[in-house]
Amino acid sequence: SSQNLSEEFAEAARQLKKEAPRIQFGKIDVTHQHDLRKEFNIQAFPTVKFFVNGSREDPIDCKGVRKASAFITWVKRRTGPSTVLINSTDQAEAIIKAGDLAVIGFFRELHSDSVEVFCETARDVPEMPFGMTASEDVCANYGVQRNSLIVFKEGKPVHNEVLEDGRQSKLGLTRLIKTFTLDLVTEYNIETSVKIFDVPVENHILLFTPMNSETFNEIYENYQSAAAEFRGKVLFVLVDTDEARNGRIFEYFRIRDIDVPAVRILNLTSEARYRMPADEVTVGNLKEFCQSYLHGKAKQHLPSEEIPQDWDKMPVKVLVGKNFNSIIF
C-alpha cells in the first residue's frame, strides 16, 4: 500500500542520512499541485523520481521498489558502481550466499557492450546483489563459458544466459532477472498480486482452474513445463477458481464455471486479451499459444454475449461483441 511504501521510503532516508548525506529525500503531496503533476507526468501514486545534479530535466523513475533496503541499493547503484568486481572464488561465494538470489556476470574482458548492459541492468534490479568477473580461475571454478550471466538461487545456479554484444537489451535482461523474484508459476492472490505487477513483464498468461480437481496435478505440471521456455517474455499465473476472493478477476475475463480449465493471455499495456484456441492444457498447446501470441499471430479475444435471435427485428439493432464488427464495419 501507499502507506507501507511511504514508511519504507522514510526508513531509507534515515539510513542514508548517515552514509550518504549528499542524497536528499523529499515527499510531496501532489493532490493540489497540478503544475508539478503535469511537469513530471505523474500518472499513478505513489511515484518515486530521482533528480541528478540539480536538474529538473529527465529525472530517473524508480519503479517497483518497495523495501527500504532496495531503495538504498537503488540509490547507491545510481550514484556509484552498480556491481561488485570479483577477483576470487571466495568473493564470488560470499555474494552468492549473502541472500536468496544473486547474479554474476562472467566476462572475457571488462570493457564491452555486454558489460555495459549488465551494469545498467544491475541499477534497475536492487532486490539482489550483482557481481562481475573476468578472472579465469573464477570462471573455471563454476565451469562457465566466458560472457554469460548466471542467476543463483539459494546458492545454486538456476539460470545461465549467454551474453552476446548487442543481442540483449537492458529491458530484456531486467525482465528475465526480475522474474526470479517470483516462482516459475505464481498463484494469484492478494499477497502475490502486488509482486506480479512489479515485475516488468507486460505479457501475462493466466490458467483458470479449480485447484482441488482430479486433473489439477497433470494440468499444473504441463503449465510449469511451458513456463520455463518463456521466462522473461510471458509471466505464468495460476488462478484458483475455487477461491471466492478471485471473483473480480473471473468477471474481468468473463470466465464461467463451465469454461474451466481456461487459458488467457493479457497484455498489460493495451489490455488486449487472447484466448487459447485449444481446449486441452497440454505443453504443446501452451507453447503454440505463447509463440503465436509473441509473433503477433494470435487472435484477440473479445468476450461477448451470444447474438440475440431478434437482434435486427426492431428499428434499433442490438449489437454484441460477436456481431459488432460485421454490422458496423
Tab-separated table of C-alpha atoms in Angstrom:
chain	number	residue	atom	x	y	z
A	1	SER	CA	0.000	0.000	0.000
A	2	SER	CA	0.921	3.668	-0.296
A	3	GLN	CA	1.314	3.911	3.478
A	4	ASN	CA	3.800	0.998	3.623
A	5	LEU	CA	5.820	2.410	0.742
A	6	SER	CA	5.920	5.813	2.431
A	7	GLU	CA	7.273	4.222	5.634
A	8	GLU	CA	9.940	2.224	3.772
A	9	PHE	CA	10.939	5.366	1.847
A	10	ALA	CA	11.318	7.289	5.137
A	11	GLU	CA	13.384	4.443	6.626
A	12	ALA	CA	15.724	4.523	3.593
A	13	ALA	CA	16.098	8.301	4.069
A	14	ARG	CA	17.022	7.810	7.750
A	15	GLN	CA	19.671	5.199	6.974
A	16	LEU	CA	21.208	7.077	4.059
A	17	LYS	CA	21.426	10.316	6.031
A	18	LYS	CA	24.447	8.852	7.871
A	19	GLU	CA	26.006	7.029	4.913
A	20	ALA	CA	25.384	9.491	2.092
A	21	PRO	CA	24.292	12.918	3.364
A	22	ARG	CA	24.563	14.367	-0.167
A	23	ILE	CA	21.451	12.383	-1.182
A	24	GLN	CA	18.296	14.240	-0.129
A	25	PHE	CA	14.898	12.548	0.242
A	26	GLY	CA	11.706	14.562	-0.145
A	27	LYS	CA	7.972	13.847	-0.145
A	28	ILE	CA	5.281	15.817	-1.982
A	29	ASP	CA	1.512	15.549	-1.725
A	30	VAL	CA	0.571	16.440	-5.297
A	31	THR	CA	-3.197	16.431	-4.698
A	32	HIS	CA	-3.387	20.193	-5.363
A	33	GLN	CA	-0.036	20.587	-7.185
A	34	HIS	CA	-1.432	20.310	-10.716
A	35	ASP	CA	1.564	22.044	-12.315
A	36	LEU	CA	4.012	19.600	-10.755
A	37	ARG	CA	1.866	16.623	-11.763
A	38	LYS	CA	1.839	17.869	-15.327
A	39	GLU	CA	5.544	18.798	-15.455
A	40	PHE	CA	6.697	15.386	-14.225
A	41	ASN	CA	3.881	13.401	-15.873
A	42	ILE	CA	2.664	11.781	-12.637
A	43	GLN	CA	0.084	9.167	-13.676
A	44	ALA	CA	-0.040	6.835	-10.672
A	45	PHE	CA	0.567	7.021	-6.924
A	46	PRO	CA	2.970	6.718	-5.296
A	47	THR	CA	5.620	7.723	-7.878
A	48	VAL	CA	9.301	7.981	-6.947
A	49	LYS	CA	11.694	10.010	-9.114
A	50	PHE	CA	15.424	10.638	-8.701
A	51	PHE	CA	16.824	14.045	-9.693
A	52	VAL	CA	20.507	14.220	-10.582
A	53	ASN	CA	22.929	17.186	-10.455
A	54	GLY	CA	20.239	19.727	-9.533
A	55	SER	CA	18.402	19.314	-12.834
A	56	ARG	CA	14.604	19.178	-13.233
A	57	GLU	CA	15.037	17.642	-16.700
A	58	ASP	CA	14.591	13.878	-17.177
A	59	PRO	CA	14.511	12.578	-13.592
A	60	ILE	CA	15.006	8.790	-13.346
A	61	ASP	CA	11.909	6.754	-12.468
A	62	CYS	CA	12.306	4.378	-9.548
A	63	LYS	CA	9.722	1.681	-10.276
A	64	GLY	CA	8.751	-1.477	-8.426
A	65	VAL	CA	10.961	-0.730	-5.398
A	66	ARG	CA	9.071	-1.339	-2.162
A	67	LYS	CA	11.554	-2.028	0.644
A	68	ALA	CA	13.927	0.404	2.402
A	69	SER	CA	16.909	-1.884	1.677
A	70	ALA	CA	16.044	-1.887	-2.043
A	71	PHE	CA	15.662	1.939	-2.095
A	72	ILE	CA	19.123	2.267	-0.522
A	73	THR	CA	20.676	-0.162	-3.018
A	74	TRP	CA	18.893	1.525	-5.939
A	75	VAL	CA	20.208	4.972	-4.977
A	76	LYS	CA	23.747	3.698	-4.290
A	77	ARG	CA	23.866	1.976	-7.668
A	78	ARG	CA	22.783	5.209	-9.364
A	79	THR	CA	25.475	7.253	-7.649
A	80	GLY	CA	28.338	4.710	-7.657
A	81	PRO	CA	29.322	1.344	-9.165
A	82	SER	CA	26.300	-0.913	-9.703
A	83	THR	CA	28.161	-4.238	-9.463
A	84	VAL	CA	30.912	-5.702	-7.277
A	85	LEU	CA	34.123	-6.604	-9.090
A	86	ILE	CA	35.012	-10.201	-8.190
A	87	ASN	CA	38.659	-11.349	-8.223
A	88	SER	CA	38.458	-14.626	-6.290
A	89	THR	CA	36.180	-17.621	-5.782
A	90	ASP	CA	35.824	-16.680	-2.091
A	91	GLN	CA	34.468	-13.272	-3.098
A	92	ALA	CA	32.028	-14.918	-5.522
A	93	GLU	CA	30.835	-17.375	-2.850
A	94	ALA	CA	30.286	-14.538	-0.361
A	95	ILE	CA	27.939	-12.774	-2.828
A	96	ILE	CA	26.130	-15.987	-3.804
A	97	LYS	CA	25.482	-16.925	-0.176
A	98	ALA	CA	24.605	-13.421	1.068
A	99	GLY	CA	20.893	-13.736	0.241
A	100	ASP	CA	18.262	-15.775	-1.528
A	101	LEU	CA	19.213	-14.583	-5.032
A	102	ALA	CA	22.418	-13.354	-6.695
A	103	VAL	CA	23.505	-12.561	-10.243
A	104	ILE	CA	27.079	-12.920	-11.520
A	105	GLY	CA	28.383	-11.942	-14.957
A	106	PHE	CA	31.407	-13.900	-16.240
A	107	PHE	CA	33.255	-11.935	-18.951
A	108	ARG	CA	36.282	-12.257	-21.226
A	109	GLU	CA	37.162	-8.640	-20.565
A	110	LEU	CA	35.525	-5.885	-18.560
A	111	HIS	CA	35.082	-3.343	-21.358
A	112	SER	CA	32.359	-4.383	-23.800
A	113	ASP	CA	28.744	-3.664	-24.721
A	114	SER	CA	27.654	-6.749	-22.756
A	115	VAL	CA	29.336	-5.480	-19.585
A	116	GLU	CA	27.647	-2.103	-20.019
A	117	VAL	CA	24.200	-3.688	-20.436
A	118	PHE	CA	24.899	-5.922	-17.415
A	119	CYS	CA	25.851	-2.914	-15.219
A	120	GLU	CA	22.805	-0.928	-16.381
A	121	THR	CA	20.557	-3.893	-15.579
A	122	ALA	CA	22.047	-4.076	-12.064
A	123	ARG	CA	20.886	-0.492	-11.463
A	124	ASP	CA	17.285	-1.491	-12.120
A	125	VAL	CA	17.248	-4.695	-10.037
A	126	PRO	CA	18.143	-3.592	-6.491
A	127	GLU	CA	16.483	-6.646	-4.934
A	128	MET	CA	19.583	-8.787	-5.432
A	129	PRO	CA	23.384	-8.478	-5.404
A	130	PHE	CA	25.245	-8.287	-8.729
A	131	GLY	CA	28.885	-9.240	-9.233
A	132	MET	CA	31.077	-9.493	-12.310
A	133	THR	CA	34.404	-11.093	-13.047
A	134	ALA	CA	36.947	-11.622	-15.804
A	135	SER	CA	39.063	-13.958	-13.667
A	136	GLU	CA	39.939	-17.237	-15.423
A	137	ASP	CA	40.088	-19.042	-12.064
A	138	VAL	CA	36.594	-17.910	-11.021
A	139	CYS	CA	35.108	-18.832	-14.423
A	140	ALA	CA	36.839	-22.238	-14.317
A	141	ASN	CA	35.625	-22.866	-10.751
A	142	TYR	CA	31.980	-22.552	-11.885
A	143	GLY	CA	32.636	-24.268	-15.212
A	144	VAL	CA	31.270	-21.227	-17.018
A	145	GLN	CA	31.905	-20.123	-20.583
A	146	ARG	CA	33.038	-16.501	-20.613
A	147	ASN	CA	30.408	-13.884	-21.443
A	148	SER	CA	27.482	-15.386	-19.633
A	149	LEU	CA	25.287	-14.430	-16.725
A	150	ILE	CA	24.251	-16.859	-14.030
A	151	VAL	CA	21.358	-16.408	-11.617
A	152	PHE	CA	21.945	-18.222	-8.309
A	153	LYS	CA	19.025	-19.107	-6.058
A	154	GLU	CA	19.713	-20.377	-2.542
A	155	GLY	CA	23.374	-20.811	-3.520
A	156	LYS	CA	22.702	-22.937	-6.616
A	157	PRO	CA	22.810	-21.868	-10.281
A	158	VAL	CA	19.245	-21.824	-11.662
A	159	HIS	CA	19.709	-19.964	-14.967
A	160	ASN	CA	22.564	-19.455	-17.418
A	161	GLU	CA	22.168	-16.719	-20.048
A	162	VAL	CA	24.809	-16.326	-22.759
A	163	LEU	CA	25.614	-12.628	-23.249
A	164	GLU	CA	26.415	-11.566	-26.782
A	165	ASP	CA	27.374	-7.999	-27.653
A	166	GLY	CA	24.389	-6.121	-28.995
A	167	ARG	CA	21.951	-9.028	-28.617
A	168	GLN	CA	20.448	-8.435	-25.168
A	169	SER	CA	18.761	-5.210	-24.214
A	170	LYS	CA	18.784	-3.852	-20.678
A	171	LEU	CA	14.987	-4.193	-20.542
A	172	GLY	CA	15.117	-7.819	-21.734
A	173	LEU	CA	17.676	-8.745	-19.051
A	174	THR	CA	15.815	-6.782	-16.367
A	175	ARG	CA	12.589	-8.622	-17.204
A	176	LEU	CA	14.320	-12.001	-17.144
A	177	ILE	CA	16.171	-11.455	-13.853
A	178	LYS	CA	13.190	-9.880	-12.062
A	179	THR	CA	11.093	-12.980	-12.800
A	180	PHE	CA	13.333	-14.909	-10.385
A	181	THR	CA	11.788	-12.887	-7.530
A	182	LEU	CA	8.607	-14.883	-8.312
A	183	ASP	CA	8.000	-18.613	-8.644
A	184	LEU	CA	8.061	-20.036	-12.178
A	185	VAL	CA	4.267	-20.243	-11.892
A	186	THR	CA	2.820	-17.728	-9.432
A	187	GLU	CA	-0.536	-18.352	-7.815
A	188	TYR	CA	-2.663	-15.194	-7.915
A	189	ASN	CA	-3.826	-13.922	-4.520
A	190	ILE	CA	-3.917	-10.686	-2.514
A	191	GLU	CA	-0.279	-11.037	-1.415
A	192	THR	CA	1.227	-12.014	-4.774
A	193	SER	CA	-0.778	-9.612	-6.962
A	194	VAL	CA	1.465	-6.661	-5.999
A	195	LYS	CA	4.641	-8.661	-6.754
A	196	ILE	CA	3.229	-9.848	-10.097
A	197	PHE	CA	2.662	-6.264	-11.261
A	198	ASP	CA	6.096	-5.144	-10.000
A	199	VAL	CA	7.864	-7.475	-12.444
A	200	PRO	CA	8.134	-5.501	-15.704
A	201	VAL	CA	6.840	-8.295	-17.966
A	202	GLU	CA	3.798	-6.954	-19.801
A	203	ASN	CA	2.531	-10.293	-21.156
A	204	HIS	CA	0.720	-12.436	-18.602
A	205	ILE	CA	-0.728	-15.867	-19.269
A	206	LEU	CA	-3.382	-16.993	-16.785
A	207	LEU	CA	-4.594	-20.522	-16.131
A	208	PHE	CA	-8.054	-20.587	-14.528
A	209	THR	CA	-8.698	-23.951	-12.877
A	210	PRO	CA	-10.084	-25.406	-9.622
A	211	MET	CA	-7.009	-26.487	-7.623
A	212	ASN	CA	-8.862	-29.322	-5.912
A	213	SER	CA	-9.862	-31.106	-9.147
A	214	GLU	CA	-8.576	-34.607	-10.006
A	215	THR	CA	-6.847	-33.367	-13.145
A	216	PHE	CA	-5.125	-30.418	-11.441
A	217	ASN	CA	-1.684	-32.016	-10.902
A	218	GLU	CA	-1.345	-33.052	-14.542
A	219	ILE	CA	-2.520	-29.647	-15.844
A	220	TYR	CA	-0.200	-27.821	-13.420
A	221	GLU	CA	2.845	-29.885	-14.494
A	222	ASN	CA	2.141	-29.070	-18.144
A	223	TYR	CA	1.761	-25.398	-17.300
A	224	GLN	CA	5.038	-25.355	-15.362
A	225	SER	CA	6.925	-27.119	-18.189
A	226	ALA	CA	5.794	-24.492	-20.698
A	227	ALA	CA	6.618	-21.652	-18.273
A	228	ALA	CA	10.349	-22.426	-18.264
A	229	GLU	CA	10.622	-21.725	-22.008
A	230	PHE	CA	9.020	-18.265	-21.861
A	231	ARG	CA	10.708	-16.905	-18.732
A	232	GLY	CA	11.196	-13.142	-19.086
A	233	LYS	CA	8.766	-12.927	-22.038
A	234	VAL	CA	5.480	-14.210	-20.603
A	235	LEU	CA	4.625	-14.361	-16.888
A	236	PHE	CA	2.752	-17.553	-15.927
A	237	VAL	CA	-0.017	-17.007	-13.364
A	238	LEU	CA	-2.367	-19.554	-11.799
A	239	VAL	CA	-5.874	-18.533	-10.685
A	240	ASP	CA	-7.771	-20.905	-8.392
A	241	THR	CA	-11.424	-20.801	-9.464
A	242	ASP	CA	-12.498	-22.311	-6.118
A	243	GLU	CA	-11.271	-19.186	-4.325
A	244	ALA	CA	-14.210	-16.784	-3.891
A	245	ARG	CA	-11.874	-13.793	-3.423
A	246	ASN	CA	-10.768	-14.159	-7.055
A	247	GLY	CA	-14.285	-13.291	-8.258
A	248	ARG	CA	-13.330	-9.934	-9.774
A	249	ILE	CA	-10.670	-11.446	-11.986
A	250	PHE	CA	-13.185	-14.026	-13.338
A	251	GLU	CA	-15.559	-11.182	-14.173
A	252	TYR	CA	-12.807	-9.238	-15.930
A	253	PHE	CA	-12.011	-12.215	-18.179
A	254	ARG	CA	-15.678	-13.315	-18.356
A	255	ILE	CA	-14.771	-16.794	-17.100
A	256	ARG	CA	-17.701	-19.012	-16.108
A	257	ASP	CA	-17.578	-22.331	-14.226
A	258	ILE	CA	-18.339	-24.250	-17.409
A	259	ASP	CA	-15.315	-22.663	-19.150
A	260	VAL	CA	-12.626	-24.042	-16.809
A	261	PRO	CA	-9.857	-25.003	-17.153
A	262	ALA	CA	-9.348	-21.910	-19.319
A	263	VAL	CA	-6.180	-20.178	-20.511
A	264	ARG	CA	-5.952	-16.476	-21.406
A	265	ILE	CA	-3.133	-14.083	-22.280
A	266	LEU	CA	-3.371	-10.460	-21.180
A	267	ASN	CA	-1.192	-7.635	-22.483
A	268	LEU	CA	-0.985	-5.149	-19.608
A	269	THR	CA	-0.201	-2.157	-21.822
A	270	SER	CA	-3.083	-2.472	-24.286
A	271	GLU	CA	-5.334	-4.605	-22.011
A	272	ALA	CA	-5.884	-6.818	-25.067
A	273	ARG	CA	-6.997	-10.348	-24.148
A	274	TYR	CA	-6.380	-13.586	-26.040
A	275	ARG	CA	-7.950	-16.979	-25.563
A	276	MET	CA	-6.081	-20.243	-26.117
A	277	PRO	CA	-7.774	-21.806	-29.165
A	278	ALA	CA	-7.241	-25.388	-27.938
A	279	ASP	CA	-9.309	-26.714	-25.027
A	280	GLU	CA	-6.715	-29.078	-23.576
A	281	VAL	CA	-3.987	-27.668	-21.346
A	282	THR	CA	-1.057	-29.599	-22.825
A	283	VAL	CA	2.564	-28.450	-23.069
A	284	GLY	CA	2.259	-28.389	-26.881
A	285	ASN	CA	-0.918	-26.280	-26.877
A	286	LEU	CA	0.516	-23.829	-24.329
A	287	LYS	CA	3.772	-23.385	-26.261
A	288	GLU	CA	1.927	-22.924	-29.544
A	289	PHE	CA	-0.383	-20.325	-27.953
A	290	CYS	CA	2.514	-18.319	-26.423
A	291	GLN	CA	4.567	-18.452	-29.632
A	292	SER	CA	1.669	-17.378	-31.857
A	293	TYR	CA	0.973	-14.510	-29.417
A	294	LEU	CA	4.624	-13.359	-29.301
A	295	HIS	CA	4.799	-13.479	-33.119
A	296	GLY	CA	1.668	-11.319	-33.365
A	297	LYS	CA	-0.474	-14.086	-34.867
A	298	ALA	CA	-2.900	-14.759	-32.005
A	299	LYS	CA	-6.479	-13.532	-32.468
A	300	GLN	CA	-7.692	-11.043	-29.892
A	301	HIS	CA	-10.481	-12.421	-27.727
A	302	LEU	CA	-13.431	-10.098	-27.209
A	303	PRO	CA	-15.646	-11.654	-24.568
A	304	SER	CA	-19.186	-11.478	-25.907
A	305	GLU	CA	-22.718	-12.479	-25.189
A	306	GLU	CA	-24.453	-14.629	-27.803
A	307	ILE	CA	-26.203	-12.705	-30.607
A	308	PRO	CA	-29.878	-12.351	-29.605
A	309	GLN	CA	-32.243	-14.094	-32.099
A	310	ASP	CA	-34.294	-10.926	-32.646
A	311	TRP	CA	-31.313	-8.516	-32.791
A	312	ASP	CA	-32.434	-6.960	-36.117
A	313	LYS	CA	-36.242	-7.083	-35.745
A	314	MET	CA	-36.573	-3.560	-34.312
A	315	PRO	CA	-35.530	-0.146	-35.746
A	316	VAL	CA	-32.640	-0.040	-33.185
A	317	LYS	CA	-30.425	-3.094	-33.799
A	318	VAL	CA	-28.901	-4.968	-30.858
A	319	LEU	CA	-25.121	-5.305	-31.061
A	320	VAL	CA	-22.855	-7.580	-29.022
A	321	GLY	CA	-19.148	-8.393	-29.443
A	322	LYS	CA	-19.816	-11.218	-31.918
A	323	ASN	CA	-21.767	-9.167	-34.483
A	324	PHE	CA	-20.317	-5.710	-33.833
A	325	ASN	CA	-17.534	-5.816	-36.455
A	326	SER	CA	-19.598	-7.430	-39.200
A	327	ILE	CA	-22.529	-4.999	-38.827
A	328	ILE	CA	-20.668	-1.748	-38.131
A	329	PHE	CA	-17.651	-2.209	-40.384
